[in-house]
XYZ file of C-alpha atoms in Angstrom:
280
model
C 14.320 -22.005 -5.187
C 14.406 -20.366 -1.759
C 16.579 -17.274 -1.382
C 19.305 -18.242 1.168
C 19.345 -14.672 2.486
C 15.667 -14.759 3.505
C 14.641 -16.306 6.837
C 11.576 -18.463 7.277
C 8.973 -16.897 9.601
C 8.460 -18.913 12.794
C 6.428 -18.527 15.983
C 7.880 -19.084 19.439
C 5.845 -21.964 20.855
C 7.640 -22.286 24.184
C 10.563 -20.851 26.131
C 12.394 -22.831 28.824
C 15.057 -21.341 31.097
C 17.761 -23.986 31.240
C 20.404 -22.653 33.606
C 20.509 -21.336 37.137
C 22.036 -18.053 35.984
C 19.167 -17.675 33.448
C 21.657 -17.041 30.633
C 20.592 -20.105 28.619
C 17.066 -20.439 27.278
C 15.651 -23.062 24.937
C 13.230 -21.869 22.251
C 10.847 -24.272 20.533
C 9.854 -22.745 17.192
C 7.008 -23.619 14.826
C 6.998 -22.677 11.136
C 4.159 -20.392 10.060
C 4.046 -22.046 6.614
C 3.992 -25.862 6.224
C 5.971 -25.615 2.979
C 8.798 -23.873 4.855
C 8.945 -26.701 7.372
C 9.187 -29.181 4.480
C 12.111 -27.216 2.996
C 13.966 -27.045 6.311
C 15.526 -30.512 6.106
C 18.496 -30.890 8.424
C 20.745 -33.396 10.185
C 22.335 -33.281 13.648
C 25.442 -31.109 13.598
C 24.029 -28.352 11.402
C 23.185 -24.820 12.491
C 20.890 -21.973 11.482
C 20.714 -18.207 11.735
C 18.111 -16.881 14.182
C 16.893 -13.431 13.178
C 15.016 -10.776 15.116
C 13.523 -7.914 13.119
C 15.427 -4.688 13.624
C 18.137 -6.389 15.693
C 20.064 -8.740 13.398
C 20.807 -12.450 13.335
C 23.021 -14.946 15.155
C 24.290 -18.423 14.207
C 23.090 -21.125 16.615
C 23.450 -24.917 16.493
C 20.196 -26.816 16.018
C 19.311 -28.568 19.294
C 16.343 -30.565 18.014
C 16.602 -33.777 16.026
C 15.031 -34.297 12.584
C 13.228 -37.235 14.200
C 11.262 -34.703 16.290
C 8.451 -33.449 14.106
C 6.441 -30.237 14.132
C 9.068 -27.927 15.601
C 12.739 -26.966 15.669
C 14.619 -26.116 18.838
C 17.523 -23.842 19.741
C 19.232 -23.150 23.048
C 20.485 -19.566 23.099
C 23.229 -18.210 25.349
C 22.687 -14.579 26.349
C 25.921 -12.904 25.260
C 25.127 -9.988 22.938
C 22.548 -7.673 21.386
C 20.523 -10.194 19.377
C 20.610 -12.974 21.959
C 19.652 -10.531 24.728
C 16.697 -9.296 22.695
C 15.677 -12.870 21.951
C 15.793 -13.695 25.665
C 13.172 -10.980 26.210
C 10.770 -12.397 23.629
C 7.681 -14.334 24.676
C 5.653 -17.325 23.548
C 3.650 -16.351 20.490
C 6.187 -13.810 19.208
C 7.286 -14.036 15.563
C 10.923 -14.228 14.483
C 12.949 -15.725 11.619
C 15.112 -18.785 10.957
C 17.539 -19.015 8.042
C 18.987 -22.368 7.121
C 19.771 -25.154 7.697
C 23.449 -24.353 7.207
C 26.795 -26.128 7.252
C 27.579 -29.815 7.195
C 26.698 -32.477 9.749
C 28.176 -35.408 11.607
C 28.901 -38.348 9.236
C 25.946 -40.502 10.232
C 26.370 -42.984 7.386
C 29.985 -43.571 8.387
C 29.001 -43.992 12.043
C 26.573 -46.820 11.303
C 27.752 -50.049 12.911
C 30.221 -48.152 15.118
C 30.342 -47.334 18.820
C 29.956 -43.602 19.410
C 31.504 -41.550 22.222
C 29.971 -38.096 22.604
C 31.900 -35.501 24.620
C 30.382 -32.117 25.403
C 30.993 -29.171 27.651
C 28.796 -26.314 28.786
C 26.515 -24.502 26.379
C 27.939 -26.344 23.347
C 25.952 -29.458 24.279
C 23.099 -28.229 22.062
C 24.000 -30.008 18.799
C 25.056 -33.049 20.832
C 21.555 -33.171 22.286
C 20.318 -33.330 18.694
C 22.713 -36.199 17.987
C 21.706 -38.214 21.047
C 17.981 -37.888 20.338
C 18.635 -38.863 16.719
C 20.558 -42.023 17.620
C 18.104 -43.063 20.330
C 15.114 -42.813 18.001
C 13.579 -46.299 17.621
C 14.152 -46.249 13.862
C 17.859 -45.406 14.294
C 19.048 -47.035 17.519
C 19.910 -50.393 15.929
C 22.166 -48.655 13.395
C 24.724 -47.730 16.048
C 26.680 -49.688 18.637
C 27.355 -48.573 22.196
C 26.700 -44.912 22.964
C 28.722 -43.242 25.721
C 28.212 -39.600 26.676
C 30.568 -37.458 28.750
C 28.936 -34.118 29.514
C 30.271 -31.486 31.872
C 29.518 -28.007 33.167
C 31.136 -25.733 35.721
C 28.427 -26.458 38.313
C 25.153 -28.426 38.512
C 23.000 -25.364 37.888
C 24.591 -24.843 34.461
C 23.767 -28.280 33.051
C 21.305 -28.166 30.151
C 18.302 -30.438 29.533
C 18.222 -31.795 33.093
C 15.015 -33.794 32.640
C 16.365 -35.465 29.521
C 19.689 -36.201 31.203
C 17.786 -37.975 33.974
C 15.675 -39.904 31.455
C 18.737 -41.002 29.462
C 20.376 -42.201 32.650
C 17.496 -44.616 33.194
C 17.960 -46.239 29.792
C 20.062 -49.350 29.264
C 21.094 -48.458 25.692
C 23.166 -45.366 26.515
C 25.878 -44.734 29.125
C 25.782 -41.276 30.703
C 28.832 -39.797 32.465
C 27.771 -36.403 33.835
C 30.338 -34.238 35.576
C 30.856 -30.762 37.041
C 34.072 -28.890 37.726
C 33.066 -28.543 41.356
C 30.085 -28.453 43.706
C 29.192 -28.089 47.380
C 25.909 -29.926 46.895
C 25.908 -32.871 49.337
C 23.303 -34.636 47.191
C 25.358 -34.543 44.004
C 25.592 -38.159 42.843
C 27.579 -37.814 39.622
C 31.210 -37.134 38.744
C 33.271 -34.183 39.928
C 36.134 -33.284 37.633
C 37.039 -31.669 34.332
C 35.761 -33.225 31.114
C 39.212 -34.396 29.890
C 39.833 -36.234 33.173
C 36.410 -37.890 33.209
C 36.809 -38.818 29.528
C 40.073 -40.580 30.353
C 38.391 -42.444 33.225
C 35.075 -43.319 31.575
C 35.524 -43.478 27.805
C 35.396 -47.026 26.455
C 37.853 -48.684 24.106
C 38.570 -46.942 20.825
C 38.001 -50.243 18.995
C 35.322 -49.796 16.329
C 34.516 -46.380 17.805
C 34.264 -42.747 16.792
C 34.435 -39.749 19.133
C 32.337 -36.610 18.616
C 33.448 -33.601 20.648
C 31.910 -30.149 20.991
C 32.553 -27.575 23.682
C 34.627 -24.567 24.695
C 37.971 -24.392 22.844
C 39.923 -24.883 26.084
C 37.987 -28.082 26.833
C 38.573 -29.410 23.328
C 42.268 -28.507 23.501
C 42.824 -30.686 26.565
C 40.456 -33.490 25.565
C 41.967 -34.188 22.134
C 45.263 -35.551 23.587
C 43.197 -37.785 25.909
C 41.349 -39.270 22.942
C 44.637 -39.801 21.129
C 46.024 -41.533 24.227
C 42.935 -43.759 24.333
C 43.717 -44.889 20.792
C 41.333 -42.850 18.663
C 43.027 -42.069 15.315
C 42.638 -38.523 13.901
C 40.100 -39.594 11.288
C 37.830 -40.975 14.037
C 37.789 -37.832 16.173
C 35.108 -35.439 14.958
C 34.968 -31.871 16.237
C 32.951 -28.755 15.520
C 34.182 -25.190 15.063
C 30.849 -23.689 16.089
C 32.540 -20.617 17.564
C 33.651 -19.688 14.016
C 30.161 -19.564 12.457
C 29.140 -16.190 11.013
C 26.963 -15.481 7.953
C 26.361 -19.148 7.181
C 26.965 -19.101 3.430
C 30.620 -18.075 3.091
C 30.005 -14.520 1.885
C 31.362 -12.419 4.745
C 34.654 -14.365 4.945
C 34.881 -14.047 8.733
C 34.816 -17.822 9.250
C 37.848 -18.460 7.040
C 40.533 -20.863 8.332
C 43.246 -21.468 5.771
C 41.490 -22.742 2.658
C 38.249 -23.617 4.456
C 35.110 -21.633 5.192
C 33.619 -23.002 8.396
C 30.084 -21.930 7.420
C 30.230 -23.884 4.142
C 32.877 -26.588 4.602
C 32.095 -27.124 8.313
C 31.439 -26.572 11.112
C 32.090 -30.323 11.467
C 35.673 -31.486 10.779
C 37.719 -34.546 11.653
C 40.908 -33.995 13.620
C 42.705 -35.321 10.556
C 41.325 -32.419 8.503
C 41.963 -29.856 11.247
C 45.622 -30.893 11.280
C 45.965 -29.494 7.746
C 44.586 -26.080 8.777
C 45.916 -23.240 10.949
C 45.748 -24.296 14.588
C 42.430 -23.589 16.332
C 43.024 -25.475 19.555
């Protein structure tokens, strides 16, 4: 049985700078040992700890989908010591991955349902995993209509631009991209905050679930919109990614009431969150 404290060794296969400010980079990682890759079985919504020798580790949502074979992917925001060091690493460098950790979106429950995905800023990473998972040819027929509302402060901060463009061309997913504001005369998408665009673009709540992940302030103002649209609390699924710490409930820093986000989450329904100390 694998020791949960020990990371798997991985090699950086590629590094892509996602944002105009260069603070978000996507790392595609390849396991050094095939047996480690086989052990690393995950579902969209889970996270892992990225470790850099001599620097420490950080919890990051998994951006790849289990339907994508041969690699795992993480988009890292440059905000502290470990993430800054990771941003300076190059293709071919060796680092560690510990996980997968936490729970995941309830994919069995979502089968046969319409799915509305709402994301903001850097937190779109695990939602990217979810979209790729649902659009996989073996999975697409399991789910109904897919609507995505994704926003950033400005166009240059949107992640996965090539994939966003590719999804827009498909007829089995509805993309609603927005920015808080822009002076770009060629901008052809929405301008407005995510809650406002959600109210304008989200479809009927009939036979639908909403998955939301983003900055706490975005979630705070989007939840009442979803309630107004008719989504009951047990059909609104959120993630407390900002609470993730050690990943296995030992340090206690992720505690909210009776729950440990690293072990019992980070995915919770609004119904469950209503029983815990207020996060939003």
